[in-house]
Short mmCIF file of C-alpha atoms in Angstrom, two decimals:
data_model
loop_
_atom_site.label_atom_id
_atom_site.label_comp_id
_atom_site.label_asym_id
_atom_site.label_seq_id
_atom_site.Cartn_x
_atom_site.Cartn_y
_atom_site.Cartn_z
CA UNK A 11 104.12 49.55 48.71
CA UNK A 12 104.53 52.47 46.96
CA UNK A 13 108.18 54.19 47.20
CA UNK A 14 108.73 58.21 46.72
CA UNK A 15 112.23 58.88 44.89
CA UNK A 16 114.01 61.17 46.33
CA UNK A 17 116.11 62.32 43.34
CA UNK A 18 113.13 62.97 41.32
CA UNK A 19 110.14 62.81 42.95
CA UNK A 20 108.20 60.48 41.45
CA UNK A 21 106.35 57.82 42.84
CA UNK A 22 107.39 53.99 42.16
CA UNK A 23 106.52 50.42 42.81
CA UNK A 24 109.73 47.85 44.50
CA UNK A 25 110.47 46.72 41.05
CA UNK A 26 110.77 50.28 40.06
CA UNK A 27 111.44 52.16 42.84
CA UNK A 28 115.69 52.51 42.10
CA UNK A 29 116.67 55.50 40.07
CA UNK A 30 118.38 53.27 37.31
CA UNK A 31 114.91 51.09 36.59
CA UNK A 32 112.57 54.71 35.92
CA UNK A 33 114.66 56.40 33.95
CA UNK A 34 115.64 58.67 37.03
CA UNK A 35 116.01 62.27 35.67
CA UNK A 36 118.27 62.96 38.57
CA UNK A 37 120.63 60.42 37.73
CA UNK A 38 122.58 62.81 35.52
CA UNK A 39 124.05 64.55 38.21
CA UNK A 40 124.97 61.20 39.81
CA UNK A 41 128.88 61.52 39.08
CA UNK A 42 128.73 65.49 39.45
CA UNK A 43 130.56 66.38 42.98
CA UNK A 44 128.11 69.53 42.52
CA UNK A 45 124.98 67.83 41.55
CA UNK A 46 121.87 68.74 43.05
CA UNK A 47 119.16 66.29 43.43
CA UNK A 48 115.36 67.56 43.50
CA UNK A 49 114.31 67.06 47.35
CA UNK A 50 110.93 66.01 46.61
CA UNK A 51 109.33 69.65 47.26
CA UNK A 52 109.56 70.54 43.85
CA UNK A 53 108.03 68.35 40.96
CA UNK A 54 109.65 70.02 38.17
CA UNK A 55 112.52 68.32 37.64
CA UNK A 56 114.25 69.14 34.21
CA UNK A 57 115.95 66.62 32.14
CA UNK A 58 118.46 68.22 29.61
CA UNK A 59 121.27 69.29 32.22
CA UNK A 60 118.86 71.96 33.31
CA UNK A 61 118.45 72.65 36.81
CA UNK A 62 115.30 72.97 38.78
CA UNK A 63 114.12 76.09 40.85
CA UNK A 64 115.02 73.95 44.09
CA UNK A 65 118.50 72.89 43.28
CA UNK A 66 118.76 77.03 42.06
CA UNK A 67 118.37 77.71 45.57
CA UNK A 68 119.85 75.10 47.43
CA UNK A 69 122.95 75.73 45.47
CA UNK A 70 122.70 79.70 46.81
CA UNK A 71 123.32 77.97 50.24
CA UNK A 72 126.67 78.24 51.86
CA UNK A 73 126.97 75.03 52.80
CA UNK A 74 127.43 71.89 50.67
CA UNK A 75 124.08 70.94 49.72
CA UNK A 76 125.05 68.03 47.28
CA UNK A 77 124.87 64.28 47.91
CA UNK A 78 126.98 63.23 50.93
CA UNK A 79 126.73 66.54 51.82
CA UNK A 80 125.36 67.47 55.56
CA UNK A 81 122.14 67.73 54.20
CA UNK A 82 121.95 65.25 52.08
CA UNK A 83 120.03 62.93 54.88
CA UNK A 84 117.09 65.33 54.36
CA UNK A 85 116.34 65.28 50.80
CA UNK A 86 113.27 63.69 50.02
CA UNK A 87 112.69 63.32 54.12
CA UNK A 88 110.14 66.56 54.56
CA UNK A 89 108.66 64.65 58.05
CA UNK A 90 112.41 64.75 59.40
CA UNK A 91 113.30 68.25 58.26
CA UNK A 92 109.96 69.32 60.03
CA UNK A 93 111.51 67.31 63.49
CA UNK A 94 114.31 69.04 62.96
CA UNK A 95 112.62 72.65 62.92
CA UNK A 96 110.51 71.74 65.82
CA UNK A 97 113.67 71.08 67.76
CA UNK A 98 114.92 74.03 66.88
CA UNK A 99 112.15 76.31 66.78
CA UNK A 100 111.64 74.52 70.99
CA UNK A 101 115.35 75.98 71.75
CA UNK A 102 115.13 79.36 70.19
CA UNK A 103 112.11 79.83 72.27
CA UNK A 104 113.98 78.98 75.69
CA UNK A 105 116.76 81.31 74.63
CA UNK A 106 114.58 84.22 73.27
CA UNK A 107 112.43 83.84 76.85
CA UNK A 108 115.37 83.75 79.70
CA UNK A 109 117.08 86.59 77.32
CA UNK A 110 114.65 88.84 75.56
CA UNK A 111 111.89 87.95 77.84
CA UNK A 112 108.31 86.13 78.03
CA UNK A 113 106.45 88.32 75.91
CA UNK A 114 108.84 88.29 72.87
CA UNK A 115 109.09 85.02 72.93
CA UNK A 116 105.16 85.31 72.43
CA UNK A 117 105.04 87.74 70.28
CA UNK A 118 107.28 85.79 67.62
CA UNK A 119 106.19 82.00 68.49
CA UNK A 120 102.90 82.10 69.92
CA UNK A 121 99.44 82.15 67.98
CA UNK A 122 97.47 84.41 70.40
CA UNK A 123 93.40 85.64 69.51
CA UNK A 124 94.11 88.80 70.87
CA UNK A 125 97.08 89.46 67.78
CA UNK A 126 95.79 87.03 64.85
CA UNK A 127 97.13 90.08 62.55
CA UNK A 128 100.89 88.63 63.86
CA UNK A 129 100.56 86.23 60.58
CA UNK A 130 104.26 84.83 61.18
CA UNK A 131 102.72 83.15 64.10
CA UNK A 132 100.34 81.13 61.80
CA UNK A 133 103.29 79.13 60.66
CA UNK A 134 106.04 79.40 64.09
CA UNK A 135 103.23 78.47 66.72
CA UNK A 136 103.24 74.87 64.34
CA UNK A 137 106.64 74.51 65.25
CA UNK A 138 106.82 75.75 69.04
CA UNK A 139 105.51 73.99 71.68
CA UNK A 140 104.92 74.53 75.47
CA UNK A 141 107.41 72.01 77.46
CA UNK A 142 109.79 69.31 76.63
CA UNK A 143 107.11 66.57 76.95
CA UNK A 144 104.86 68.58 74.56
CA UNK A 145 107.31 68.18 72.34
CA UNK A 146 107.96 64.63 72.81
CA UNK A 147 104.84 63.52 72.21
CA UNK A 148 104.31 64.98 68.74
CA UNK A 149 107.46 64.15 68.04
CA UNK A 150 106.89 60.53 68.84
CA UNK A 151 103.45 60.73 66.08
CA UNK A 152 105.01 62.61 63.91
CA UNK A 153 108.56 60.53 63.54
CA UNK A 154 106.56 57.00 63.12
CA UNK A 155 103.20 58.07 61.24
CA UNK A 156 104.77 61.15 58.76
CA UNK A 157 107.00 59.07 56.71
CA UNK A 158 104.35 56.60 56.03
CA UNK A 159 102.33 58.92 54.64
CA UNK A 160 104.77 60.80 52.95
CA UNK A 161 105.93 57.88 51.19
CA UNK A 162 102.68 57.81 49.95
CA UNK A 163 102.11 61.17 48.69
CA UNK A 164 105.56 62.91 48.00
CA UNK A 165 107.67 65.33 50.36
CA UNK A 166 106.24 68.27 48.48
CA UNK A 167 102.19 67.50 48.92
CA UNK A 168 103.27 66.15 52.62
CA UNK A 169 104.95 69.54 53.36
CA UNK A 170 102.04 71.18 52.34
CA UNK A 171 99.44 69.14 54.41
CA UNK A 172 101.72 69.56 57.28
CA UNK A 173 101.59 73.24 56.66
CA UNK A 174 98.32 73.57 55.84
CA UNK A 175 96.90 71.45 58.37
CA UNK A 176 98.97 73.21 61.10
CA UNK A 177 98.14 76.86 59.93
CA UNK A 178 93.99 76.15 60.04
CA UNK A 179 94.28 74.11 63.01
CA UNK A 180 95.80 76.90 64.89
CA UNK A 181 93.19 79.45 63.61
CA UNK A 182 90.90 77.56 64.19
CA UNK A 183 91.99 77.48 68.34
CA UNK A 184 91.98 81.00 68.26
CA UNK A 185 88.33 81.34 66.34
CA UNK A 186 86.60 79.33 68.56
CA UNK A 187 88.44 81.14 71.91
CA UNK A 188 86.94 84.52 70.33
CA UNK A 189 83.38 82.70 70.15
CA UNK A 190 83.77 81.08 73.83
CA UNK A 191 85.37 84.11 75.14
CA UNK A 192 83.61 87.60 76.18
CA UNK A 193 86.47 90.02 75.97
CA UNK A 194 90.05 88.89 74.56
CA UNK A 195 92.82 90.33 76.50
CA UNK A 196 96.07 90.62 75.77
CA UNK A 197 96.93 87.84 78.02
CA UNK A 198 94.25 85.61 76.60
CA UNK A 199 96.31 81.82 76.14
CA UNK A 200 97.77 81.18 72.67
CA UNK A 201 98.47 77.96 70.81
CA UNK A 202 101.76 76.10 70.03
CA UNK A 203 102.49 72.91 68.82
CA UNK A 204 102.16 70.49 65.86
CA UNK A 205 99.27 68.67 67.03
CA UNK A 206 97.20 69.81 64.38
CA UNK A 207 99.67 69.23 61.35
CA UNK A 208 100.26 65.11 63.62
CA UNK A 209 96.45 64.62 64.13
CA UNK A 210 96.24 65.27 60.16
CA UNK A 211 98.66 62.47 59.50
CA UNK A 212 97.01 60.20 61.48
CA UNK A 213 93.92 61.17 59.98
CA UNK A 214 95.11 60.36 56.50
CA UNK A 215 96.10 56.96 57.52
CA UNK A 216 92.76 55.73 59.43
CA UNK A 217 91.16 56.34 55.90
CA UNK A 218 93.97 54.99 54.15
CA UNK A 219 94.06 51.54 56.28
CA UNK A 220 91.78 51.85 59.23
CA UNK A 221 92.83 48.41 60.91
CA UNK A 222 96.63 49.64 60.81
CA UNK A 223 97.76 48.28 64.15
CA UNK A 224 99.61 50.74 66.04
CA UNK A 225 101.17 49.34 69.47
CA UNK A 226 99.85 52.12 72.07
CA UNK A 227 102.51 52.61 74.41
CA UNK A 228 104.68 50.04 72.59
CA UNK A 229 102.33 47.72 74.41
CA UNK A 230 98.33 47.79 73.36
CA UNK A 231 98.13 46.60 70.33
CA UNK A 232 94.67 49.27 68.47
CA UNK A 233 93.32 49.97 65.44
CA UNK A 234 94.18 52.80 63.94
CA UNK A 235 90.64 53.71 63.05
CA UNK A 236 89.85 53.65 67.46
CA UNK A 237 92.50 55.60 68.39
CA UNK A 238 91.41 58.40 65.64
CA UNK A 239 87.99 58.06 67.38
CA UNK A 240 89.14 58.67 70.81
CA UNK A 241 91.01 62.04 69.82
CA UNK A 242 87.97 62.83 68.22
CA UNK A 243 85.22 61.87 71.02
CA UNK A 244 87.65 63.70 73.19
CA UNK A 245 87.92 66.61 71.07
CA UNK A 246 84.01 66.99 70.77
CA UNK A 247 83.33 66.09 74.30
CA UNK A 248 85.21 68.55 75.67
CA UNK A 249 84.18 71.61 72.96
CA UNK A 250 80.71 70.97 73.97
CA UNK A 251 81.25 71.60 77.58
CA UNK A 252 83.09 74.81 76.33
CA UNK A 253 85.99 73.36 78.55
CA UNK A 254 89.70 72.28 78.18
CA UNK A 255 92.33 71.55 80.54
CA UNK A 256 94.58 73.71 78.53
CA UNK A 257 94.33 71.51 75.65
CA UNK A 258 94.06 73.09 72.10
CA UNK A 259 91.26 70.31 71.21
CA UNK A 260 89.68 72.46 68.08
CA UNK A 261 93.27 72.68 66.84
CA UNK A 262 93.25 68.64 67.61
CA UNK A 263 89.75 68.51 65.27
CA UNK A 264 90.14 70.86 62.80
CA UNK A 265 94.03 68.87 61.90
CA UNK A 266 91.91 65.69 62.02
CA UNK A 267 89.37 66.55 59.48
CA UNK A 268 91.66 67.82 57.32
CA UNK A 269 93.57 64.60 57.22
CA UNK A 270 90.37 62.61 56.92
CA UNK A 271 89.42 64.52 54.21
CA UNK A 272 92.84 64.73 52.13
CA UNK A 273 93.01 61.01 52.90
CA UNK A 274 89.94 60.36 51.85
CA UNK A 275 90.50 62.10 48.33
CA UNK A 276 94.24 60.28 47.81
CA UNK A 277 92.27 56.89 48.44
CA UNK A 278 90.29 57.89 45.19
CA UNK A 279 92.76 59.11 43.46
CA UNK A 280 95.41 57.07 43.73
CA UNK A 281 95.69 53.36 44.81
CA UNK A 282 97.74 53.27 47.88
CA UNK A 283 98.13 50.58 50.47
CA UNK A 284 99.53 50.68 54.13
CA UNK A 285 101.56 47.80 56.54
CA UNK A 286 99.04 46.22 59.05
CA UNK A 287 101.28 46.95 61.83
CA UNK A 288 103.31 49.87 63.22
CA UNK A 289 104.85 50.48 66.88
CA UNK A 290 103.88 53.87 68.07
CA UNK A 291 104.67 55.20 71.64
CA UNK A 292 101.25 57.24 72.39
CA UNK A 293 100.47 60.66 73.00
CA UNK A 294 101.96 60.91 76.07
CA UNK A 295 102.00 63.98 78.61
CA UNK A 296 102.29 66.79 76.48
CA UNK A 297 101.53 65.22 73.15
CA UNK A 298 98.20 64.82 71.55
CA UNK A 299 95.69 65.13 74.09
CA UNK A 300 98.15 65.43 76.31
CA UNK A 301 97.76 68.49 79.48
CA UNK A 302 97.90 72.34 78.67
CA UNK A 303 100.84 74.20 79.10
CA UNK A 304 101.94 76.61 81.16
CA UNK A 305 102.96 80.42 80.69
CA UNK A 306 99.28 80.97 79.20
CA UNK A 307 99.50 78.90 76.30
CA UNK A 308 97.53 76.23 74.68
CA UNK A 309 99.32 73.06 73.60
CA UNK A 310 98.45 71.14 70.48
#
């Protein structure tokens, strides 16, 4: 299995995988209280005692960004920083609603057709979600299935599928509401959640290993490859019928094509493999395919 370093950011086999056996560019900073090591984001990691653009910024932080540092568990972990911003994206939207009110809470976390010019909602919407259980349930894909597929690709290229895949999912919700819908209003339902950006990890992964095992519920043991299907049945079922439930399911298909698609070029590009079995807890309420939610938002 392929391992991602998260000093340097390459990519290593078990024999090679420590930072002493590759020649670890980031070792140099090993015995420097102040050393920076690259998170992963950035590939260009200088040797030399230069430092890289990311450790030039993280060392503008005011807080100690070094190794042992509070931080430190998040270097090289992109899928756990991403939990992390979900969480707190999820309480600054409770306290910006009971304080500031329902429609500024919108206005700065909500992806809504009748304001697509609101471009800061391409990225927040990714990272808010509609109820506690919403956010459970990604939380649940995204905490088993992202590392695996960041190991395989590097924090930086994972940050940027999760990004990606969570931007065009969302506008792609919104594009298709404008189609189905006559006249958007104002109070036409947005989309939150990180449905998208999770249905493009699991996407990667069917194409990577289709007969992954992955325990639904902790209890039915499923191919990987049938449970992509089933989003995707769902998806299409329901966009044909031009209903919903509430469910963002374009946002669900657009984040799994993308993931089929990127996996589909790392399989040729690079040889990868995957385990053949992995416990995963299911969509759930809330989670992918899970119901709507409420306050006139989509959840996906």
């Amino acid at each position: 299995m392929p391992y991602n370093c998260r000093h340097c950011g390459g990519t290593y086999c078990g024999d090679h995988r420590l930072p002493e056996n590759h020649s670890c560019s980031g070792l140099e900073n090993w015995n420097d209280p102040k050393g920076v090591f690259d998170s992963g984001f950035d590939d260009n990691v200088n040797s030399g005692g230069s430092t890289s653009r990311a450790s030039g910024l993280m060392d503008k932080l005011p807080i100690d960004t070094g190794p042992g540092g509070p931080l430190a568990y998040f270097r090289g972990n992109a899928t756990y920083t991403f939990l992390a911003l979900m969480w707190l994206t999820f309480f600054c939207q409770i306290v910006v609603g009971r304080v500031f009110g329902p429609e500024l809470m919108q206005t700065l976390f909500v992806l809504r057709p009748y304001y697509p010019q609101y471009v800061w909602t391409w990225v927040t919407s990714i990272f808010a979600h509609g109820g506690f259980m919403h956010i459970v349930g990604n939380s649940i894909v995204i905490f088993f299935f992202g590392p695996l597929v960041e190991r395989y690709v590097g924090s930086r290229k994972f940050a940027i599928l999760f990004l990606a895949s969570g931007v065009l999912a969302g506008l792609g919700q919104i594009g298709i509401q404008i189609i189905q819908t006559p006249t958007v209003m104002p109070f036409t339902p947005g989309v939150v959640g990180a449905s998208g950006a999770a249905l493009a990890i699991l996407g990667v992964l069917t194409v990577l290993n289709p007969g992954l095992k992955v325990y639904l519920y902790f209890i039915l043991p499923v191919p990987i490859w049938l449970l992509t299907a089933g989003y995707a049945f769902i998806s299409v079922a329901f966009l044909s019928t031009g209903g919903g439930g509430g469910i963002a399911h374009m946002a669900h298909l657009v984040g799994l094509l993308i993931g089929l698609g990127y996996g589909e070029y790392v399989k040729r590009n690079r040889n990868v493999s995957a385990p053949n079995q992995l416990q995963f807890g299911g969509g759930g309420p809330g989670g992918p395919g899970g119901p709507g939610g409420p306050g006139g938002r989509r959840r996906f």
